[in-house]
């Protein structure tokens, strides 16, 4: 069984080294799929992996994502991403092949062209982002995901409130501008490292925090979330509880890694949202019993 998703959070100091160190064995592993490799261009995003790179090769360009084959969150994450991909064919790049040996696990995705989305106020991308989240809502829950219960927010909520986060929707959870790629004619949702099963409003709620961090007011962010059917149909008290848990989670992480400015920014966004929802008592690092 795969580790719980709560074990998948990547510490800031574990972020990917884009210098691609000591990867000769990796490229040998994937060569049967790529053919002769002409060039490797590291990508700047992919914090849940040891290697992410665009590879030009004999068999055409391919996006390679790989991690060391050893126990831990990254291994669990890349295995989930492989298993969930067949369900995502309409919204995510297709997984073309996967390879594994004692040292590496690698995934090879079709190459797509696009740019990172823009979450800032007034962005023309925002309707497409909302539409993409509605498309996730309509996806069936694959059998492999039944045991992937969403539990990351539970320890920041009371037991009663944590029950409100349960459900049978397939969740993306890693909502951020870099994971929504805008092409000329379509949008792709990439980096399915942390898919889970839970309440459908969680993905739109994650969007709210990201929008606030991008410059929206909490009210404006929720207006965009209201375009998501799962949000519109949710119990407001469940959203209130999730906002409070999100604040506690982000405050705890920011306090744990004070050198990571982006964590502090997310904590500030979560605080603004929680205040908009009616306010919560914030205790640094607070974890609910």
mmCIF file of C-alpha atoms in Angstrom:
data_model
loop_
_atom_site.group_PDB
_atom_site.id
_atom_site.type_symbol
_atom_site.label_atom_id
_atom_site.label_comp_id
_atom_site.label_asym_id
_atom_site.label_seq_id
_atom_site.Cartn_x
_atom_site.Cartn_y
_atom_site.Cartn_z
ATOM 1 C CA UNK A 1 0.000 0.000 0.000
ATOM 2 C CA UNK A 2 1.196 3.524 -0.775
ATOM 3 C CA UNK A 3 2.059 5.831 2.143
ATOM 4 C CA UNK A 4 -0.552 8.340 3.207
ATOM 5 C CA UNK A 5 -0.525 11.542 1.220
ATOM 6 C CA UNK A 6 0.422 13.449 4.382
ATOM 7 C CA UNK A 7 3.838 11.837 4.035
ATOM 8 C CA UNK A 8 4.270 13.372 0.584
ATOM 9 C CA UNK A 9 4.867 16.993 1.553
ATOM 10 C CA UNK A 10 8.319 18.038 0.359
ATOM 11 C CA UNK A 11 10.471 20.052 2.718
ATOM 12 C CA UNK A 12 11.817 23.287 1.189
ATOM 13 C CA UNK A 13 15.393 22.068 1.503
ATOM 14 C CA UNK A 14 14.499 18.966 -0.519
ATOM 15 C CA UNK A 15 13.565 20.870 -3.651
ATOM 16 C CA UNK A 16 14.797 19.461 -6.922
ATOM 17 C CA UNK A 17 18.389 19.990 -8.021
ATOM 18 C CA UNK A 18 18.116 21.065 -11.659
ATOM 19 C CA UNK A 19 21.779 20.331 -12.309
ATOM 20 C CA UNK A 20 20.712 16.722 -12.882
ATOM 21 C CA UNK A 21 23.519 15.170 -10.795
ATOM 22 C CA UNK A 22 24.588 11.568 -11.240
ATOM 23 C CA UNK A 23 21.839 10.590 -13.689
ATOM 24 C CA UNK A 24 23.755 8.393 -16.113
ATOM 25 C CA UNK A 25 21.930 5.321 -14.844
ATOM 26 C CA UNK A 26 18.575 7.071 -15.308
ATOM 27 C CA UNK A 27 19.217 7.890 -18.961
ATOM 28 C CA UNK A 28 20.370 4.345 -19.579
ATOM 29 C CA UNK A 29 17.159 3.059 -17.983
ATOM 30 C CA UNK A 30 14.880 5.101 -20.255
ATOM 31 C CA UNK A 31 16.891 4.716 -23.469
ATOM 32 C CA UNK A 32 14.780 1.744 -24.691
ATOM 33 C CA UNK A 33 11.829 4.169 -24.731
ATOM 34 C CA UNK A 34 13.552 7.316 -25.975
ATOM 35 C CA UNK A 35 16.058 5.910 -28.417
ATOM 36 C CA UNK A 36 19.182 8.008 -28.871
ATOM 37 C CA UNK A 37 19.033 11.064 -26.600
ATOM 38 C CA UNK A 38 20.081 14.305 -28.278
ATOM 39 C CA UNK A 39 19.526 16.801 -25.485
ATOM 40 C CA UNK A 40 18.235 17.187 -21.928
ATOM 41 C CA UNK A 41 16.756 20.486 -20.737
ATOM 42 C CA UNK A 42 15.980 20.627 -16.999
ATOM 43 C CA UNK A 43 12.700 22.305 -16.084
ATOM 44 C CA UNK A 44 12.371 24.807 -13.275
ATOM 45 C CA UNK A 45 9.320 23.244 -11.622
ATOM 46 C CA UNK A 46 8.654 19.790 -10.276
ATOM 47 C CA UNK A 47 9.447 19.967 -6.582
ATOM 48 C CA UNK A 48 8.106 16.496 -5.880
ATOM 49 C CA UNK A 49 10.698 14.798 -8.124
ATOM 50 C CA UNK A 50 14.451 14.363 -8.262
ATOM 51 C CA UNK A 51 14.527 15.037 -12.014
ATOM 52 C CA UNK A 52 12.161 16.779 -14.426
ATOM 53 C CA UNK A 53 13.423 17.500 -17.915
ATOM 54 C CA UNK A 54 12.429 17.878 -21.545
ATOM 55 C CA UNK A 55 14.350 15.325 -23.577
ATOM 56 C CA UNK A 56 14.859 15.572 -27.314
ATOM 57 C CA UNK A 57 15.481 12.091 -28.614
ATOM 58 C CA UNK A 58 15.233 9.666 -31.482
ATOM 59 C CA UNK A 59 11.617 8.811 -30.700
ATOM 60 C CA UNK A 60 10.479 12.441 -30.435
ATOM 61 C CA UNK A 61 10.423 14.943 -27.571
ATOM 62 C CA UNK A 62 9.299 13.636 -24.204
ATOM 63 C CA UNK A 63 8.908 15.084 -20.733
ATOM 64 C CA UNK A 64 10.699 12.866 -18.219
ATOM 65 C CA UNK A 65 9.891 12.889 -14.532
ATOM 66 C CA UNK A 66 11.932 10.643 -12.243
ATOM 67 C CA UNK A 67 12.805 9.983 -8.634
ATOM 68 C CA UNK A 68 15.111 7.698 -6.716
ATOM 69 C CA UNK A 69 13.555 4.300 -6.072
ATOM 70 C CA UNK A 70 13.665 4.395 -2.298
ATOM 71 C CA UNK A 71 10.930 4.576 0.340
ATOM 72 C CA UNK A 72 9.444 7.994 0.974
ATOM 73 C CA UNK A 73 7.024 10.600 -0.261
ATOM 74 C CA UNK A 74 8.573 11.120 -3.689
ATOM 75 C CA UNK A 75 8.354 7.441 -4.569
ATOM 76 C CA UNK A 76 4.740 7.259 -3.372
ATOM 77 C CA UNK A 77 3.955 10.403 -5.339
ATOM 78 C CA UNK A 78 5.349 9.239 -8.665
ATOM 79 C CA UNK A 79 3.593 5.883 -8.339
ATOM 80 C CA UNK A 80 0.283 7.636 -7.781
ATOM 81 C CA UNK A 81 0.872 9.854 -10.779
ATOM 82 C CA UNK A 82 1.455 6.792 -12.962
ATOM 83 C CA UNK A 83 -1.673 5.043 -11.719
ATOM 84 C CA UNK A 84 -4.019 8.008 -12.058
ATOM 85 C CA UNK A 85 -2.937 9.114 -15.546
ATOM 86 C CA UNK A 86 -5.314 6.885 -17.562
ATOM 87 C CA UNK A 87 -8.225 8.707 -15.913
ATOM 88 C CA UNK A 88 -6.803 12.112 -16.860
ATOM 89 C CA UNK A 89 -6.449 11.753 -20.619
ATOM 90 C CA UNK A 90 -8.828 14.660 -21.376
ATOM 91 C CA UNK A 91 -7.080 17.190 -19.119
ATOM 92 C CA UNK A 92 -3.472 16.095 -18.636
ATOM 93 C CA UNK A 93 -0.548 15.082 -20.874
ATOM 94 C CA UNK A 94 -0.623 11.384 -21.705
ATOM 95 C CA UNK A 95 1.782 9.040 -19.951
ATOM 96 C CA UNK A 96 3.572 7.297 -22.817
ATOM 97 C CA UNK A 97 5.753 4.894 -20.841
ATOM 98 C CA UNK A 98 7.235 4.191 -17.447
ATOM 99 C CA UNK A 99 10.454 2.483 -16.423
ATOM 100 C CA UNK A 100 11.809 1.256 -13.118
ATOM 101 C CA UNK A 101 14.851 -0.466 -11.696
ATOM 102 C CA UNK A 102 16.460 -0.688 -8.268
ATOM 103 C CA UNK A 103 17.792 2.871 -8.516
ATOM 104 C CA UNK A 104 15.230 4.932 -10.446
ATOM 105 C CA UNK A 105 11.522 5.236 -11.271
ATOM 106 C CA UNK A 106 10.811 7.281 -14.417
ATOM 107 C CA UNK A 107 7.702 8.462 -16.239
ATOM 108 C CA UNK A 108 7.677 9.646 -19.848
ATOM 109 C CA UNK A 109 4.888 12.075 -20.795
ATOM 110 C CA UNK A 110 3.893 13.441 -24.174
ATOM 111 C CA UNK A 111 5.433 16.824 -24.871
ATOM 112 C CA UNK A 112 2.953 19.715 -24.833
ATOM 113 C CA UNK A 113 3.544 23.395 -25.523
ATOM 114 C CA UNK A 114 2.125 26.040 -23.257
ATOM 115 C CA UNK A 115 2.836 28.639 -20.616
ATOM 116 C CA UNK A 116 2.117 28.822 -16.921
ATOM 117 C CA UNK A 117 -1.268 30.313 -16.147
ATOM 118 C CA UNK A 118 -1.834 33.743 -14.634
ATOM 119 C CA UNK A 119 -3.820 33.863 -11.369
ATOM 120 C CA UNK A 120 -3.619 37.644 -10.870
ATOM 121 C CA UNK A 121 -6.707 39.906 -10.829
ATOM 122 C CA UNK A 122 -8.026 40.606 -14.315
ATOM 123 C CA UNK A 123 -6.276 37.626 -15.904
ATOM 124 C CA UNK A 124 -8.028 36.198 -18.938
ATOM 125 C CA UNK A 125 -6.917 32.739 -17.783
ATOM 126 C CA UNK A 126 -9.232 32.639 -14.766
ATOM 127 C CA UNK A 127 -12.397 31.413 -16.553
ATOM 128 C CA UNK A 128 -10.359 28.588 -18.060
ATOM 129 C CA UNK A 129 -8.958 27.671 -14.637
ATOM 130 C CA UNK A 130 -12.473 27.445 -13.203
ATOM 131 C CA UNK A 131 -13.536 25.388 -16.211
ATOM 132 C CA UNK A 132 -10.623 23.019 -15.675
ATOM 133 C CA UNK A 133 -11.607 22.445 -12.050
ATOM 134 C CA UNK A 134 -15.133 21.638 -13.174
ATOM 135 C CA UNK A 135 -13.689 19.087 -15.587
ATOM 136 C CA UNK A 136 -11.827 17.444 -12.710
ATOM 137 C CA UNK A 137 -15.126 17.263 -10.819
ATOM 138 C CA UNK A 138 -16.650 15.278 -13.663
ATOM 139 C CA UNK A 139 -13.874 12.676 -13.748
ATOM 140 C CA UNK A 140 -14.658 9.257 -12.308
ATOM 141 C CA UNK A 141 -12.781 8.135 -9.229
ATOM 142 C CA UNK A 142 -10.407 5.416 -10.437
ATOM 143 C CA UNK A 143 -10.377 2.214 -8.442
ATOM 144 C CA UNK A 144 -6.711 2.792 -7.566
ATOM 145 C CA UNK A 145 -7.623 6.033 -5.781
ATOM 146 C CA UNK A 146 -10.213 4.594 -3.410
ATOM 147 C CA UNK A 147 -7.656 4.191 -0.611
ATOM 148 C CA UNK A 148 -6.054 7.598 -1.222
ATOM 149 C CA UNK A 149 -8.129 9.368 1.439
ATOM 150 C CA UNK A 150 -7.421 13.074 1.798
ATOM 151 C CA UNK A 151 -6.096 13.476 5.352
ATOM 152 C CA UNK A 152 -3.543 16.292 5.210
ATOM 153 C CA UNK A 153 -5.832 18.876 6.778
ATOM 154 C CA UNK A 154 -7.236 16.544 9.444
ATOM 155 C CA UNK A 155 -4.718 17.206 12.192
ATOM 156 C CA UNK A 156 -5.422 20.918 11.858
ATOM 157 C CA UNK A 157 -9.145 20.417 12.483
ATOM 158 C CA UNK A 158 -11.343 18.847 15.117
ATOM 159 C CA UNK A 159 -12.416 15.271 14.483
ATOM 160 C CA UNK A 160 -15.941 16.491 13.733
ATOM 161 C CA UNK A 161 -14.731 19.104 11.264
ATOM 162 C CA UNK A 162 -12.350 16.652 9.573
ATOM 163 C CA UNK A 163 -15.348 14.490 8.699
ATOM 164 C CA UNK A 164 -16.571 17.368 6.520
ATOM 165 C CA UNK A 165 -13.487 16.942 4.310
ATOM 166 C CA UNK A 166 -14.414 13.369 3.372
ATOM 167 C CA UNK A 167 -15.954 12.427 0.045
ATOM 168 C CA UNK A 168 -15.587 10.409 -3.122
ATOM 169 C CA UNK A 169 -14.354 13.052 -5.535
ATOM 170 C CA UNK A 170 -11.012 12.723 -7.281
ATOM 171 C CA UNK A 171 -8.940 15.666 -6.044
ATOM 172 C CA UNK A 172 -5.941 17.332 -7.657
ATOM 173 C CA UNK A 173 -4.976 19.406 -4.571
ATOM 174 C CA UNK A 174 -1.795 20.920 -6.068
ATOM 175 C CA UNK A 175 -3.517 24.026 -7.405
ATOM 176 C CA UNK A 176 -1.010 26.708 -8.415
ATOM 177 C CA UNK A 177 -0.305 28.750 -11.574
ATOM 178 C CA UNK A 178 2.543 26.523 -12.753
ATOM 179 C CA UNK A 179 0.361 23.419 -12.837
ATOM 180 C CA UNK A 180 -2.211 24.893 -15.240
ATOM 181 C CA UNK A 181 -0.512 25.134 -18.643
ATOM 182 C CA UNK A 182 -2.162 27.353 -21.230
ATOM 183 C CA UNK A 183 -1.742 26.312 -24.854
ATOM 184 C CA UNK A 184 -3.015 27.956 -28.029
ATOM 185 C CA UNK A 185 -6.167 25.848 -28.112
ATOM 186 C CA UNK A 186 -6.392 24.024 -24.788
ATOM 187 C CA UNK A 187 -5.336 23.857 -21.164
ATOM 188 C CA UNK A 188 -3.461 21.048 -19.447
ATOM 189 C CA UNK A 189 -3.352 20.296 -15.724
ATOM 190 C CA UNK A 190 0.083 18.897 -14.971
ATOM 191 C CA UNK A 191 2.012 17.433 -12.038
ATOM 192 C CA UNK A 192 -0.559 15.081 -10.521
ATOM 193 C CA UNK A 193 1.759 14.242 -7.641
ATOM 194 C CA UNK A 194 -0.788 14.298 -4.819
ATOM 195 C CA UNK A 195 -4.164 13.007 -6.103
ATOM 196 C CA UNK A 196 -6.547 12.015 -3.331
ATOM 197 C CA UNK A 197 -10.177 11.111 -2.609
ATOM 198 C CA UNK A 198 -12.207 13.630 -0.642
ATOM 199 C CA UNK A 199 -14.825 16.369 -0.648
ATOM 200 C CA UNK A 200 -15.168 17.999 -4.043
ATOM 201 C CA UNK A 201 -15.005 21.564 -2.696
ATOM 202 C CA UNK A 202 -11.359 21.113 -1.641
ATOM 203 C CA UNK A 203 -9.860 21.875 -5.063
ATOM 204 C CA UNK A 204 -11.830 25.147 -5.441
ATOM 205 C CA UNK A 205 -10.886 26.014 -1.855
ATOM 206 C CA UNK A 206 -7.211 25.535 -2.726
ATOM 207 C CA UNK A 207 -7.781 27.880 -5.660
ATOM 208 C CA UNK A 208 -9.155 30.540 -3.306
ATOM 209 C CA UNK A 209 -5.942 30.633 -1.257
ATOM 210 C CA UNK A 210 -3.807 30.765 -4.393
ATOM 211 C CA UNK A 211 -5.877 33.620 -5.832
ATOM 212 C CA UNK A 212 -5.531 35.629 -2.638
ATOM 213 C CA UNK A 213 -1.774 35.037 -2.706
ATOM 214 C CA UNK A 214 -1.811 36.320 -6.314
ATOM 215 C CA UNK A 215 -3.439 39.616 -5.291
ATOM 216 C CA UNK A 216 -7.191 38.989 -5.139
ATOM 217 C CA UNK A 217 -9.322 39.979 -2.198
ATOM 218 C CA UNK A 218 -10.881 37.052 -0.366
ATOM 219 C CA UNK A 219 -14.288 38.121 -1.675
ATOM 220 C CA UNK A 220 -13.058 38.201 -5.282
ATOM 221 C CA UNK A 221 -11.336 34.838 -4.892
ATOM 222 C CA UNK A 222 -14.538 33.248 -3.621
ATOM 223 C CA UNK A 223 -16.494 34.748 -6.508
ATOM 224 C CA UNK A 224 -14.240 32.821 -8.878
ATOM 225 C CA UNK A 225 -14.590 29.670 -6.774
ATOM 226 C CA UNK A 226 -18.360 30.038 -6.983
ATOM 227 C CA UNK A 227 -18.064 29.141 -10.659
ATOM 228 C CA UNK A 228 -16.987 25.652 -9.558
ATOM 229 C CA UNK A 229 -19.972 23.358 -9.145
ATOM 230 C CA UNK A 230 -18.403 21.464 -6.255
ATOM 231 C CA UNK A 231 -17.993 24.740 -4.345
ATOM 232 C CA UNK A 232 -21.498 25.961 -5.141
ATOM 233 C CA UNK A 233 -22.992 22.707 -3.861
ATOM 234 C CA UNK A 234 -20.881 22.522 -0.674
ATOM 235 C CA UNK A 235 -22.088 23.075 2.880
ATOM 236 C CA UNK A 236 -20.805 26.556 3.900
ATOM 237 C CA UNK A 237 -19.897 25.200 7.333
ATOM 238 C CA UNK A 238 -17.575 22.671 5.676
ATOM 239 C CA UNK A 239 -15.838 25.484 3.800
ATOM 240 C CA UNK A 240 -15.553 27.455 7.062
ATOM 241 C CA UNK A 241 -13.892 24.477 8.739
ATOM 242 C CA UNK A 242 -11.540 23.973 5.819
ATOM 243 C CA UNK A 243 -10.528 27.641 5.828
ATOM 244 C CA UNK A 244 -9.659 27.397 9.507
ATOM 245 C CA UNK A 245 -7.670 24.184 8.980
ATOM 246 C CA UNK A 246 -5.879 25.713 5.995
ATOM 247 C CA UNK A 247 -4.783 28.661 8.117
ATOM 248 C CA UNK A 248 -3.457 26.390 10.860
ATOM 249 C CA UNK A 249 -1.659 24.211 8.322
ATOM 250 C CA UNK A 250 0.015 27.103 6.530
ATOM 251 C CA UNK A 251 0.887 28.906 9.747
ATOM 252 C CA UNK A 252 2.490 25.741 11.107
ATOM 253 C CA UNK A 253 4.592 25.220 7.986
ATOM 254 C CA UNK A 254 5.660 28.870 7.797
ATOM 255 C CA UNK A 255 6.732 28.796 11.443
ATOM 256 C CA UNK A 256 8.659 25.594 10.888
ATOM 257 C CA UNK A 257 10.590 27.016 7.916
ATOM 258 C CA UNK A 258 10.865 30.789 8.552
ATOM 259 C CA UNK A 259 13.455 31.158 5.788
ATOM 260 C CA UNK A 260 10.901 30.146 3.112
ATOM 261 C CA UNK A 261 9.201 33.410 2.121
ATOM 262 C CA UNK A 262 6.640 31.613 -0.057
ATOM 263 C CA UNK A 263 5.334 29.720 2.962
ATOM 264 C CA UNK A 264 4.818 32.975 4.835
ATOM 265 C CA UNK A 265 2.983 34.376 1.821
ATOM 266 C CA UNK A 266 0.653 31.374 1.764
ATOM 267 C CA UNK A 267 0.042 31.716 5.504
ATOM 268 C CA UNK A 268 -0.894 35.381 5.005
ATOM 269 C CA UNK A 269 -3.305 34.437 2.203
ATOM 270 C CA UNK A 270 -4.863 31.706 4.339
ATOM 271 C CA UNK A 271 -5.294 34.169 7.214
ATOM 272 C CA UNK A 272 -7.066 36.658 4.955
ATOM 273 C CA UNK A 273 -9.414 33.933 3.754
ATOM 274 C CA UNK A 274 -10.158 32.625 7.251
ATOM 275 C CA UNK A 275 -10.908 36.173 8.423
ATOM 276 C CA UNK A 276 -13.301 36.601 5.492
ATOM 277 C CA UNK A 277 -15.088 33.394 6.485
ATOM 278 C CA UNK A 278 -15.732 34.774 9.962
ATOM 279 C CA UNK A 279 -12.346 34.590 11.632
ATOM 280 C CA UNK A 280 -10.611 31.906 13.647
ATOM 281 C CA UNK A 281 -8.349 31.994 16.653
ATOM 282 C CA UNK A 282 -4.847 31.428 15.331
ATOM 283 C CA UNK A 283 -2.196 29.840 17.483
ATOM 284 C CA UNK A 284 1.202 29.420 15.743
ATOM 285 C CA UNK A 285 1.757 25.772 14.931
ATOM 286 C CA UNK A 286 -1.652 24.886 16.366
ATOM 287 C CA UNK A 287 -2.749 21.304 15.851
ATOM 288 C CA UNK A 288 -6.222 20.228 16.900
ATOM 289 C CA UNK A 289 -6.576 17.364 19.353
#
